[in-house]
Amino acid sequence: MGKSKFCQCCGMPLSKDPQGGGTEKGGTRNVKYCSYCYQDGEFLFQGTVEEFQEFCRQKMIEGGSNKFTAWLYTRGMKRLERWKNN
């Protein structure tokens, strides 16, 4: 599994992840997904990509981003590996 530059679930730069990536069941580091999206071999959000986009937009706005910036950063999620075939 090659290292991604961005989380293949939410699109966040993996360099911004304080944990350095998600984890597999045995505790090994996953370099495709961030720790906010993937822990212990499972995705933390269990919904549609549209629901996840809205969830992320709201979290970004709560964190201080304006609505346009939040929309801009979440609009391409459907092209990420986790959501491509759903």
PDB file of N, CA, C and O in Angstrom:
ATOM      1  N   MET A   1       0.848  -1.172   0.000  1.00  0.00           N
ATOM      2  CA  MET A   1       0.000   0.000   0.000  1.00  0.00           C
ATOM      3  C   MET A   1       0.891   1.232   0.000  1.00  0.00           C
ATOM      4  O   MET A   1       1.683   1.434   0.893  1.00  0.00           O
ATOM      5  N   GLY A   2       0.802   2.073  -1.029  1.00  0.00           N
ATOM      6  CA  GLY A   2       1.627   3.259  -1.124  1.00  0.00           C
ATOM      7  C   GLY A   2       1.115   4.384  -0.249  1.00  0.00           C
ATOM      8  O   GLY A   2      -0.053   4.448   0.089  1.00  0.00           O
ATOM      9  N   LYS A   3       2.030   5.261   0.107  1.00  0.00           N
ATOM     10  CA  LYS A   3       1.662   6.386   0.961  1.00  0.00           C
ATOM     11  C   LYS A   3       0.956   7.454   0.138  1.00  0.00           C
ATOM     12  O   LYS A   3       1.397   7.827  -0.931  1.00  0.00           O
ATOM     13  N   SER A   4      -0.150   7.947   0.648  1.00  0.00           N
ATOM     14  CA  SER A   4      -0.909   9.005   0.004  1.00  0.00           C
ATOM     15  C   SER A   4      -0.486  10.344   0.592  1.00  0.00           C
ATOM     16  O   SER A   4      -0.062  10.424   1.737  1.00  0.00           O
ATOM     17  N   LYS A   5      -0.658  11.402  -0.183  1.00  0.00           N
ATOM     18  CA  LYS A   5      -0.375  12.743   0.300  1.00  0.00           C
ATOM     19  C   LYS A   5      -1.577  13.296   1.067  1.00  0.00           C
ATOM     20  O   LYS A   5      -1.435  14.080   1.984  1.00  0.00           O
ATOM     21  N   PHE A   6      -2.769  12.846   0.658  1.00  0.00           N
ATOM     22  CA  PHE A   6      -4.015  13.285   1.266  1.00  0.00           C
ATOM     23  C   PHE A   6      -4.807  12.070   1.722  1.00  0.00           C
ATOM     24  O   PHE A   6      -4.747  11.022   1.095  1.00  0.00           O
ATOM     25  N   CYS A   7      -5.599  12.236   2.785  1.00  0.00           N
ATOM     26  CA  CYS A   7      -6.486  11.165   3.234  1.00  0.00           C
ATOM     27  C   CYS A   7      -7.435  10.821   2.105  1.00  0.00           C
ATOM     28  O   CYS A   7      -8.053  11.705   1.508  1.00  0.00           O
ATOM     29  N   GLN A   8      -7.566   9.545   1.802  1.00  0.00           N
ATOM     30  CA  GLN A   8      -8.414   9.086   0.708  1.00  0.00           C
ATOM     31  C   GLN A   8      -9.872   8.923   1.130  1.00  0.00           C
ATOM     32  O   GLN A   8     -10.670   8.320   0.421  1.00  0.00           O
ATOM     33  N   CYS A   9     -10.221   9.509   2.276  1.00  0.00           N
ATOM     34  CA  CYS A   9     -11.610   9.542   2.729  1.00  0.00           C
ATOM     35  C   CYS A   9     -12.091  10.992   2.811  1.00  0.00           C
ATOM     36  O   CYS A   9     -13.122  11.326   2.260  1.00  0.00           O
ATOM     37  N   CYS A  10     -11.317  11.856   3.495  1.00  0.00           N
ATOM     38  CA  CYS A  10     -11.762  13.244   3.703  1.00  0.00           C
ATOM     39  C   CYS A  10     -10.978  14.268   2.892  1.00  0.00           C
ATOM     40  O   CYS A  10     -11.422  15.396   2.740  1.00  0.00           O
ATOM     41  N   GLY A  11      -9.805  13.906   2.395  1.00  0.00           N
ATOM     42  CA  GLY A  11      -9.007  14.831   1.595  1.00  0.00           C
ATOM     43  C   GLY A  11      -8.044  15.686   2.391  1.00  0.00           C
ATOM     44  O   GLY A  11      -7.307  16.491   1.828  1.00  0.00           O
ATOM     45  N   MET A  12      -8.013  15.538   3.705  1.00  0.00           N
ATOM     46  CA  MET A  12      -7.104  16.323   4.539  1.00  0.00           C
ATOM     47  C   MET A  12      -5.653  15.936   4.230  1.00  0.00           C
ATOM     48  O   MET A  12      -5.356  14.754   4.068  1.00  0.00           O
ATOM     49  N   PRO A  13      -4.751  16.923   4.154  1.00  0.00           N
ATOM     50  CA  PRO A  13      -3.336  16.578   3.986  1.00  0.00           C
ATOM     51  C   PRO A  13      -2.880  15.712   5.166  1.00  0.00           C
ATOM     52  O   PRO A  13      -3.106  16.061   6.321  1.00  0.00           O
ATOM     53  N   LEU A  14      -2.288  14.564   4.869  1.00  0.00           N
ATOM     54  CA  LEU A  14      -1.862  13.665   5.946  1.00  0.00           C
ATOM     55  C   LEU A  14      -0.768  14.291   6.811  1.00  0.00           C
ATOM     56  O   LEU A  14      -0.604  13.910   7.964  1.00  0.00           O
ATOM     57  N   SER A  15      -0.083  15.296   6.292  1.00  0.00           N
ATOM     58  CA  SER A  15       0.921  15.992   7.094  1.00  0.00           C
ATOM     59  C   SER A  15       0.286  16.780   8.242  1.00  0.00           C
ATOM     60  O   SER A  15       0.957  17.127   9.207  1.00  0.00           O
ATOM     61  N   LYS A  16      -1.018  17.036   8.161  1.00  0.00           N
ATOM     62  CA  LYS A  16      -1.745  17.757   9.213  1.00  0.00           C
ATOM     63  C   LYS A  16      -2.312  16.828  10.275  1.00  0.00           C
ATOM     64  O   LYS A  16      -2.851  17.281  11.280  1.00  0.00           O
ATOM     65  N   ASP A  17      -2.225  15.523  10.067  1.00  0.00           N
ATOM     66  CA  ASP A  17      -2.769  14.550  11.014  1.00  0.00           C
ATOM     67  C   ASP A  17      -1.807  14.399  12.189  1.00  0.00           C
ATOM     68  O   ASP A  17      -0.670  13.949  12.016  1.00  0.00           O
ATOM     69  N   PRO A  18      -2.238  14.740  13.405  1.00  0.00           N
ATOM     70  CA  PRO A  18      -1.343  14.637  14.564  1.00  0.00           C
ATOM     71  C   PRO A  18      -0.906  13.209  14.863  1.00  0.00           C
ATOM     72  O   PRO A  18       0.137  12.992  15.473  1.00  0.00           O
ATOM     73  N   GLN A  19      -1.679  12.210  14.410  1.00  0.00           N
ATOM     74  CA  GLN A  19      -1.342  10.808  14.645  1.00  0.00           C
ATOM     75  C   GLN A  19      -0.513  10.203  13.511  1.00  0.00           C
ATOM     76  O   GLN A  19      -0.071   9.067  13.615  1.00  0.00           O
ATOM     77  N   GLY A  20      -0.374  10.922  12.396  1.00  0.00           N
ATOM     78  CA  GLY A  20       0.409  10.423  11.272  1.00  0.00           C
ATOM     79  C   GLY A  20      -0.311   9.411  10.409  1.00  0.00           C
ATOM     80  O   GLY A  20       0.293   8.713   9.618  1.00  0.00           O
ATOM     81  N   GLY A  21      -1.620   9.300  10.565  1.00  0.00           N
ATOM     82  CA  GLY A  21      -2.420   8.370   9.774  1.00  0.00           C
ATOM     83  C   GLY A  21      -3.295   7.506  10.655  1.00  0.00           C
ATOM     84  O   GLY A  21      -3.170   7.510  11.880  1.00  0.00           O
ATOM     85  N   GLY A  22      -4.215   6.799  10.024  1.00  0.00           N
ATOM     86  CA  GLY A  22      -5.108   5.897  10.754  1.00  0.00           C
ATOM     87  C   GLY A  22      -4.385   4.637  11.169  1.00  0.00           C
ATOM     88  O   GLY A  22      -3.176   4.498  10.968  1.00  0.00           O
ATOM     89  N   THR A  23      -5.129   3.709  11.767  1.00  0.00           N
ATOM     90  CA  THR A  23      -4.528   2.454  12.223  1.00  0.00           C
ATOM     91  C   THR A  23      -5.342   1.257  11.751  1.00  0.00           C
ATOM     92  O   THR A  23      -6.553   1.335  11.589  1.00  0.00           O
ATOM     93  N   GLU A  24      -4.643   0.157  11.549  1.00  0.00           N
ATOM     94  CA  GLU A  24      -5.275  -1.118  11.236  1.00  0.00           C
ATOM     95  C   GLU A  24      -5.622  -1.811  12.558  1.00  0.00           C
ATOM     96  O   GLU A  24      -5.218  -1.353  13.629  1.00  0.00           O
ATOM     97  N   LYS A  25      -6.317  -2.928  12.490  1.00  0.00           N
ATOM     98  CA  LYS A  25      -6.742  -3.657  13.695  1.00  0.00           C
ATOM     99  C   LYS A  25      -5.587  -3.987  14.637  1.00  0.00           C
ATOM    100  O   LYS A  25      -5.720  -3.863  15.825  1.00  0.00           O
ATOM    101  N   GLY A  26      -4.457  -4.377  14.109  1.00  0.00           N
ATOM    102  CA  GLY A  26      -3.312  -4.732  14.946  1.00  0.00           C
ATOM    103  C   GLY A  26      -2.518  -3.538  15.451  1.00  0.00           C
ATOM    104  O   GLY A  26      -1.534  -3.699  16.158  1.00  0.00           O
ATOM    105  N   GLY A  27      -2.939  -2.330  15.080  1.00  0.00           N
ATOM    106  CA  GLY A  27      -2.248  -1.132  15.539  1.00  0.00           C
ATOM    107  C   GLY A  27      -1.239  -0.572  14.554  1.00  0.00           C
ATOM    108  O   GLY A  27      -0.650   0.479  14.805  1.00  0.00           O
ATOM    109  N   THR A  28      -1.006  -1.272  13.436  1.00  0.00           N
ATOM    110  CA  THR A  28      -0.067  -0.737  12.450  1.00  0.00           C
ATOM    111  C   THR A  28      -0.661   0.502  11.786  1.00  0.00           C
ATOM    112  O   THR A  28      -1.879   0.639  11.663  1.00  0.00           O
ATOM    113  N   ARG A  29       0.205   1.399  11.389  1.00  0.00           N
ATOM    114  CA  ARG A  29      -0.197   2.670  10.788  1.00  0.00           C
ATOM    115  C   ARG A  29      -0.718   2.447   9.380  1.00  0.00           C
ATOM    116  O   ARG A  29      -0.150   1.704   8.601  1.00  0.00           O
ATOM    117  N   ASN A  30      -1.821   3.108   9.058  1.00  0.00           N
ATOM    118  CA  ASN A  30      -2.377   3.099   7.710  1.00  0.00           C
ATOM    119  C   ASN A  30      -1.997   4.431   7.083  1.00  0.00           C
ATOM    120  O   ASN A  30      -2.281   5.482   7.650  1.00  0.00           O
ATOM    121  N   VAL A  31      -1.356   4.394   5.924  1.00  0.00           N
ATOM    122  CA  VAL A  31      -0.855   5.617   5.306  1.00  0.00           C
ATOM    123  C   VAL A  31      -1.776   6.146   4.202  1.00  0.00           C
ATOM    124  O   VAL A  31      -1.396   7.057   3.476  1.00  0.00           O
ATOM    125  N   LYS A  32      -2.975   5.582   4.088  1.00  0.00           N
ATOM    126  CA  LYS A  32      -3.951   6.049   3.099  1.00  0.00           C
ATOM    127  C   LYS A  32      -5.004   6.956   3.709  1.00  0.00           C
ATOM    128  O   LYS A  32      -5.560   7.802   3.038  1.00  0.00           O
ATOM    129  N   TYR A  33      -5.324   6.715   4.969  1.00  0.00           N
ATOM    130  CA  TYR A  33      -6.414   7.418   5.637  1.00  0.00           C
ATOM    131  C   TYR A  33      -5.925   8.079   6.918  1.00  0.00           C
ATOM    132  O   TYR A  33      -5.053   7.554   7.599  1.00  0.00           O
ATOM    133  N   CYS A  34      -6.528   9.205   7.283  1.00  0.00           N
ATOM    134  CA  CYS A  34      -6.122   9.916   8.499  1.00  0.00           C
ATOM    135  C   CYS A  34      -6.755   9.276   9.738  1.00  0.00           C
ATOM    136  O   CYS A  34      -7.694   8.490   9.638  1.00  0.00           O
ATOM    137  N   SER A  35      -6.249   9.661  10.889  1.00  0.00           N
ATOM    138  CA  SER A  35      -6.744   9.096  12.146  1.00  0.00           C
ATOM    139  C   SER A  35      -8.141   9.598  12.493  1.00  0.00           C
ATOM    140  O   SER A  35      -8.820   8.999  13.321  1.00  0.00           O
ATOM    141  N   TYR A  36      -8.593  10.675  11.868  1.00  0.00           N
ATOM    142  CA  TYR A  36      -9.953  11.170  12.101  1.00  0.00           C
ATOM    143  C   TYR A  36     -10.980  10.321  11.354  1.00  0.00           C
ATOM    144  O   TYR A  36     -12.150  10.287  11.727  1.00  0.00           O
ATOM    145  N   CYS A  37     -10.545   9.637  10.301  1.00  0.00           N
ATOM    146  CA  CYS A  37     -11.449   8.844   9.464  1.00  0.00           C
ATOM    147  C   CYS A  37     -11.340   7.347   9.694  1.00  0.00           C
ATOM    148  O   CYS A  37     -12.323   6.626   9.493  1.00  0.00           O
ATOM    149  N   TYR A  38     -10.173   6.856  10.090  1.00  0.00           N
ATOM    150  CA  TYR A  38      -9.909   5.415  10.080  1.00  0.00           C
ATOM    151  C   TYR A  38      -9.140   4.999  11.326  1.00  0.00           C
ATOM    152  O   TYR A  38      -8.029   5.467  11.562  1.00  0.00           O
ATOM    153  N   GLN A  39      -9.747   4.135  12.138  1.00  0.00           N
ATOM    154  CA  GLN A  39      -9.096   3.625  13.346  1.00  0.00           C
ATOM    155  C   GLN A  39      -9.438   2.154  13.528  1.00  0.00           C
ATOM    156  O   GLN A  39     -10.571   1.743  13.274  1.00  0.00           O
ATOM    157  N   ASP A  40      -8.468   1.400  13.965  1.00  0.00           N
ATOM    158  CA  ASP A  40      -8.647  -0.035  14.220  1.00  0.00           C
ATOM    159  C   ASP A  40      -9.230  -0.781  13.019  1.00  0.00           C
ATOM    160  O   ASP A  40     -10.056  -1.681  13.160  1.00  0.00           O
ATOM    161  N   GLY A  41      -8.817  -0.377  11.812  1.00  0.00           N
ATOM    162  CA  GLY A  41      -9.235  -1.072  10.603  1.00  0.00           C
ATOM    163  C   GLY A  41     -10.641  -0.752  10.127  1.00  0.00           C
ATOM    164  O   GLY A  41     -11.164  -1.434   9.250  1.00  0.00           O
ATOM    165  N   GLU A  42     -11.257   0.287  10.699  1.00  0.00           N
ATOM    166  CA  GLU A  42     -12.621   0.644  10.310  1.00  0.00           C
ATOM    167  C   GLU A  42     -12.776   2.146  10.112  1.00  0.00           C
ATOM    168  O   GLU A  42     -12.132   2.938  10.796  1.00  0.00           O
ATOM    169  N   PHE A  43     -13.677   2.497   9.197  1.00  0.00           N
ATOM    170  CA  PHE A  43     -14.004   3.905   9.005  1.00  0.00           C
ATOM    171  C   PHE A  43     -14.905   4.357  10.144  1.00  0.00           C
ATOM    172  O   PHE A  43     -15.830   3.634  10.537  1.00  0.00           O
ATOM    173  N   LEU A  44     -14.657   5.531  10.675  1.00  0.00           N
ATOM    174  CA  LEU A  44     -15.436   6.029  11.798  1.00  0.00           C
ATOM    175  C   LEU A  44     -16.794   6.564  11.356  1.00  0.00           C
ATOM    176  O   LEU A  44     -17.758   6.483  12.111  1.00  0.00           O
ATOM    177  N   PHE A  45     -16.887   7.100  10.147  1.00  0.00           N
ATOM    178  CA  PHE A  45     -18.158   7.632   9.644  1.00  0.00           C
ATOM    179  C   PHE A  45     -18.812   6.586   8.767  1.00  0.00           C
ATOM    180  O   PHE A  45     -18.225   6.124   7.797  1.00  0.00           O
ATOM    181  N   GLN A  46     -20.026   6.220   9.091  1.00  0.00           N
ATOM    182  CA  GLN A  46     -20.760   5.198   8.340  1.00  0.00           C
ATOM    183  C   GLN A  46     -21.988   5.824   7.685  1.00  0.00           C
ATOM    184  O   GLN A  46     -23.099   5.662   8.142  1.00  0.00           O
ATOM    185  N   GLY A  47     -21.792   6.559   6.648  1.00  0.00           N
ATOM    186  CA  GLY A  47     -22.907   7.178   5.936  1.00  0.00           C
ATOM    187  C   GLY A  47     -22.536   7.357   4.483  1.00  0.00           C
ATOM    188  O   GLY A  47     -21.541   6.809   4.008  1.00  0.00           O
ATOM    189  N   THR A  48     -23.316   8.136   3.776  1.00  0.00           N
ATOM    190  CA  THR A  48     -23.041   8.398   2.365  1.00  0.00           C
ATOM    191  C   THR A  48     -21.991   9.488   2.223  1.00  0.00           C
ATOM    192  O   THR A  48     -21.714  10.226   3.172  1.00  0.00           O
ATOM    193  N   VAL A  49     -21.449   9.616   1.040  1.00  0.00           N
ATOM    194  CA  VAL A  49     -20.462  10.664   0.794  1.00  0.00           C
ATOM    195  C   VAL A  49     -21.093  12.048   0.976  1.00  0.00           C
ATOM    196  O   VAL A  49     -20.456  12.962   1.491  1.00  0.00           O
ATOM    197  N   GLU A  50     -22.351  12.194   0.595  1.00  0.00           N
ATOM    198  CA  GLU A  50     -23.025  13.480   0.757  1.00  0.00           C
ATOM    199  C   GLU A  50     -23.183  13.836   2.235  1.00  0.00           C
ATOM    200  O   GLU A  50     -22.975  14.984   2.637  1.00  0.00           O
ATOM    201  N   GLU A  51     -23.532  12.842   3.049  1.00  0.00           N
ATOM    202  CA  GLU A  51     -23.643  13.069   4.491  1.00  0.00           C
ATOM    203  C   GLU A  51     -22.284  13.409   5.091  1.00  0.00           C
ATOM    204  O   GLU A  51     -22.175  14.276   5.959  1.00  0.00           O
ATOM    205  N   PHE A  52     -21.244  12.730   4.601  1.00  0.00           N
ATOM    206  CA  PHE A  52     -19.900  12.982   5.107  1.00  0.00           C
ATOM    207  C   PHE A  52     -19.414  14.380   4.699  1.00  0.00           C
ATOM    208  O   PHE A  52     -18.781  15.070   5.494  1.00  0.00           O
ATOM    209  N   GLN A  53     -19.728  14.794   3.477  1.00  0.00           N
ATOM    210  CA  GLN A  53     -19.361  16.140   3.036  1.00  0.00           C
ATOM    211  C   GLN A  53     -19.988  17.183   3.962  1.00  0.00           C
ATOM    212  O   GLN A  53     -19.322  18.125   4.378  1.00  0.00           O
ATOM    213  N   GLU A  54     -21.253  17.024   4.262  1.00  0.00           N
ATOM    214  CA  GLU A  54     -21.947  17.974   5.142  1.00  0.00           C
ATOM    215  C   GLU A  54     -21.351  17.947   6.546  1.00  0.00           C
ATOM    216  O   GLU A  54     -21.140  18.991   7.165  1.00  0.00           O
ATOM    217  N   PHE A  55     -21.056  16.744   7.056  1.00  0.00           N
ATOM    218  CA  PHE A  55     -20.423  16.612   8.369  1.00  0.00           C
ATOM    219  C   PHE A  55     -19.088  17.367   8.399  1.00  0.00           C
ATOM    220  O   PHE A  55     -18.822  18.129   9.333  1.00  0.00           O
ATOM    221  N   CYS A  56     -18.271  17.182   7.374  1.00  0.00           N
ATOM    222  CA  CYS A  56     -16.959  17.837   7.315  1.00  0.00           C
ATOM    223  C   CYS A  56     -17.098  19.349   7.158  1.00  0.00           C
ATOM    224  O   CYS A  56     -16.359  20.110   7.786  1.00  0.00           O
ATOM    225  N   ARG A  57     -18.056  19.793   6.336  1.00  0.00           N
ATOM    226  CA  ARG A  57     -18.293  21.239   6.180  1.00  0.00           C
ATOM    227  C   ARG A  57     -18.620  21.866   7.534  1.00  0.00           C
ATOM    228  O   ARG A  57     -18.070  22.907   7.898  1.00  0.00           O
ATOM    229  N   GLN A  58     -19.504  21.218   8.275  1.00  0.00           N
ATOM    230  CA  GLN A  58     -19.894  21.759   9.583  1.00  0.00           C
ATOM    231  C   GLN A  58     -18.708  21.788  10.554  1.00  0.00           C
ATOM    232  O   GLN A  58     -18.527  22.762  11.296  1.00  0.00           O
ATOM    233  N   LYS A  59     -17.902  20.742  10.545  1.00  0.00           N
ATOM    234  CA  LYS A  59     -16.717  20.700  11.421  1.00  0.00           C
ATOM    235  C   LYS A  59     -15.726  21.805  11.046  1.00  0.00           C
ATOM    236  O   LYS A  59     -15.125  22.429  11.921  1.00  0.00           O
ATOM    237  N   MET A  60     -15.560  22.050   9.761  1.00  0.00           N
ATOM    238  CA  MET A  60     -14.645  23.103   9.320  1.00  0.00           C
ATOM    239  C   MET A  60     -15.164  24.482   9.728  1.00  0.00           C
ATOM    240  O   MET A  60     -14.390  25.333  10.181  1.00  0.00           O
ATOM    241  N   ILE A  61     -16.460  24.696   9.595  1.00  0.00           N
ATOM    242  CA  ILE A  61     -17.059  25.980   9.985  1.00  0.00           C
ATOM    243  C   ILE A  61     -16.920  26.174  11.496  1.00  0.00           C
ATOM    244  O   ILE A  61     -16.540  27.261  11.951  1.00  0.00           O
ATOM    245  N   GLU A  62     -17.178  25.116  12.262  1.00  0.00           N
ATOM    246  CA  GLU A  62     -16.994  25.184  13.721  1.00  0.00           C
ATOM    247  C   GLU A  62     -15.548  25.506  14.077  1.00  0.00           C
ATOM    248  O   GLU A  62     -15.276  26.155  15.078  1.00  0.00           O
ATOM    249  N   GLY A  63     -14.619  25.039  13.251  1.00  0.00           N
ATOM    250  CA  GLY A  63     -13.195  25.271  13.484  1.00  0.00           C
ATOM    251  C   GLY A  63     -12.701  26.629  13.004  1.00  0.00           C
ATOM    252  O   GLY A  63     -11.522  26.938  13.136  1.00  0.00           O
ATOM    253  N   GLY A  64     -13.590  27.426  12.407  1.00  0.00           N
ATOM    254  CA  GLY A  64     -13.203  28.779  12.021  1.00  0.00           C
ATOM    255  C   GLY A  64     -13.139  29.049  10.533  1.00  0.00           C
ATOM    256  O   GLY A  64     -12.881  30.179  10.121  1.00  0.00           O
ATOM    257  N   SER A  65     -13.352  28.045   9.708  1.00  0.00           N
ATOM    258  CA  SER A  65     -13.356  28.273   8.253  1.00  0.00           C
ATOM    259  C   SER A  65     -14.668  28.937   7.853  1.00  0.00           C
ATOM    260  O   SER A  65     -15.703  28.722   8.486  1.00  0.00           O
ATOM    261  N   ASN A  66     -14.620  29.736   6.785  1.00  0.00           N
ATOM    262  CA  ASN A  66     -15.874  30.309   6.305  1.00  0.00           C
ATOM    263  C   ASN A  66     -16.593  29.274   5.442  1.00  0.00           C
ATOM    264  O   ASN A  66     -16.029  28.267   5.043  1.00  0.00           O
ATOM    265  N   LYS A  67     -17.865  29.527   5.161  1.00  0.00           N
ATOM    266  CA  LYS A  67     -18.690  28.550   4.447  1.00  0.00           C
ATOM    267  C   LYS A  67     -18.154  28.238   3.057  1.00  0.00           C
ATOM    268  O   LYS A  67     -18.187  27.088   2.621  1.00  0.00           O
ATOM    269  N   PHE A  68     -17.640  29.242   2.356  1.00  0.00           N
ATOM    270  CA  PHE A  68     -17.123  29.014   1.012  1.00  0.00           C
ATOM    271  C   PHE A  68     -15.892  28.113   1.050  1.00  0.00           C
ATOM    272  O   PHE A  68     -15.780  27.167   0.274  1.00  0.00           O
ATOM    273  N   THR A  69     -14.983  28.390   1.945  1.00  0.00           N
ATOM    274  CA  THR A  69     -13.764  27.576   2.074  1.00  0.00           C
ATOM    275  C   THR A  69     -14.125  26.133   2.432  1.00  0.00           C
ATOM    276  O   THR A  69     -13.581  25.192   1.859  1.00  0.00           O
ATOM    277  N   ALA A  70     -15.063  25.965   3.354  1.00  0.00           N
ATOM    278  CA  ALA A  70     -15.496  24.622   3.750  1.00  0.00           C
ATOM    279  C   ALA A  70     -16.098  23.887   2.551  1.00  0.00           C
ATOM    280  O   ALA A  70     -15.808  22.706   2.330  1.00  0.00           O
ATOM    281  N   TRP A  71     -16.908  24.556   1.773  1.00  0.00           N
ATOM    282  CA  TRP A  71     -17.495  23.945   0.576  1.00  0.00           C
ATOM    283  C   TRP A  71     -16.392  23.575  -0.419  1.00  0.00           C
ATOM    284  O   TRP A  71     -16.377  22.473  -0.965  1.00  0.00           O
ATOM    285  N   LEU A  72     -15.456  24.487  -0.643  1.00  0.00           N
ATOM    286  CA  LEU A  72     -14.381  24.276  -1.604  1.00  0.00           C
ATOM    287  C   LEU A  72     -13.551  23.042  -1.263  1.00  0.00           C
ATOM    288  O   LEU A  72     -13.244  22.226  -2.132  1.00  0.00           O
ATOM    289  N   TYR A  73     -13.214  22.879   0.005  1.00  0.00           N
ATOM    290  CA  TYR A  73     -12.372  21.754   0.419  1.00  0.00           C
ATOM    291  C   TYR A  73     -13.109  20.418   0.443  1.00  0.00           C
ATOM    292  O   TYR A  73     -12.478  19.376   0.448  1.00  0.00           O
ATOM    293  N   THR A  74     -14.431  20.435   0.460  1.00  0.00           N
ATOM    294  CA  THR A  74     -15.168  19.172   0.537  1.00  0.00           C
ATOM    295  C   THR A  74     -15.803  18.759  -0.788  1.00  0.00           C
ATOM    296  O   THR A  74     -16.257  17.633  -0.921  1.00  0.00           O
ATOM    297  N   ARG A  75     -15.807  19.619  -1.765  1.00  0.00           N
ATOM    298  CA  ARG A  75     -16.534  19.324  -3.005  1.00  0.00           C
ATOM    299  C   ARG A  75     -15.931  18.187  -3.816  1.00  0.00           C
ATOM    300  O   ARG A  75     -16.623  17.542  -4.584  1.00  0.00           O
ATOM    301  N   GLY A  76     -14.643  17.896  -3.663  1.00  0.00           N
ATOM    302  CA  GLY A  76     -14.000  16.841  -4.442  1.00  0.00           C
ATOM    303  C   GLY A  76     -13.961  15.475  -3.775  1.00  0.00           C
ATOM    304  O   GLY A  76     -13.345  14.543  -4.296  1.00  0.00           O
ATOM    305  N   MET A  77     -14.627  15.323  -2.645  1.00  0.00           N
ATOM    306  CA  MET A  77     -14.557  14.059  -1.901  1.00  0.00           C
ATOM    307  C   MET A  77     -15.019  12.853  -2.716  1.00  0.00           C
ATOM    308  O   MET A  77     -14.494  11.760  -2.530  1.00  0.00           O
ATOM    309  N   LYS A  78     -15.967  13.031  -3.607  1.00  0.00           N
ATOM    310  CA  LYS A  78     -16.495  11.909  -4.388  1.00  0.00           C
ATOM    311  C   LYS A  78     -15.416  11.250  -5.242  1.00  0.00           C
ATOM    312  O   LYS A  78     -15.562  10.112  -5.651  1.00  0.00           O
ATOM    313  N   ARG A  79     -14.325  11.949  -5.505  1.00  0.00           N
ATOM    314  CA  ARG A  79     -13.235  11.402  -6.320  1.00  0.00           C
ATOM    315  C   ARG A  79     -12.191  10.660  -5.500  1.00  0.00           C
ATOM    316  O   ARG A  79     -11.278  10.062  -6.063  1.00  0.00           O
ATOM    317  N   LEU A  80     -12.291  10.717  -4.179  1.00  0.00           N
ATOM    318  CA  LEU A  80     -11.322  10.031  -3.329  1.00  0.00           C
ATOM    319  C   LEU A  80     -11.598   8.528  -3.305  1.00  0.00           C
ATOM    320  O   LEU A  80     -12.721   8.085  -3.504  1.00  0.00           O
ATOM    321  N   GLU A  81     -10.550   7.768  -3.051  1.00  0.00           N
ATOM    322  CA  GLU A  81     -10.610   6.304  -3.153  1.00  0.00           C
ATOM    323  C   GLU A  81     -11.764   5.669  -2.384  1.00  0.00           C
ATOM    324  O   GLU A  81     -12.435   4.779  -2.890  1.00  0.00           O
ATOM    325  N   ARG A  82     -12.009   6.124  -1.156  1.00  0.00           N
ATOM    326  CA  ARG A  82     -13.075   5.499  -0.369  1.00  0.00           C
ATOM    327  C   ARG A  82     -14.435   5.644  -1.035  1.00  0.00           C
ATOM    328  O   ARG A  82     -15.273   4.759  -0.955  1.00  0.00           O
ATOM    329  N   TRP A  83     -14.682   6.749  -1.702  1.00  0.00           N
ATOM    330  CA  TRP A  83     -16.019   7.057  -2.208  1.00  0.00           C
ATOM    331  C   TRP A  83     -16.186   6.780  -3.706  1.00  0.00           C
ATOM    332  O   TRP A  83     -17.316   6.779  -4.194  1.00  0.00           O
ATOM    333  N   LYS A  84     -15.111   6.555  -4.422  1.00  0.00           N
ATOM    334  CA  LYS A  84     -15.169   6.386  -5.882  1.00  0.00           C
ATOM    335  C   LYS A  84     -16.172   5.344  -6.349  1.00  0.00           C
ATOM    336  O   LYS A  84     -16.897   5.567  -7.300  1.00  0.00           O
ATOM    337  N   ASN A  85     -16.209   4.201  -5.728  1.00  0.00           N
ATOM    338  CA  ASN A  85     -17.049   3.098  -6.184  1.00  0.00           C
ATOM    339  C   ASN A  85     -18.366   2.968  -5.437  1.00  0.00           C
ATOM    340  O   ASN A  85     -19.030   1.966  -5.547  1.00  0.00           O
ATOM    341  N   ASN A  86     -18.711   3.975  -4.659  1.00  0.00           N
ATOM    342  CA  ASN A  86     -19.971   3.925  -3.889  1.00  0.00           C
ATOM    343  C   ASN A  86     -21.057   4.699  -4.580  1.00  0.00           C
ATOM    344  O   ASN A  86     -20.898   5.625  -5.221  1.00  0.00           O
TER     345      ASN A  86
END
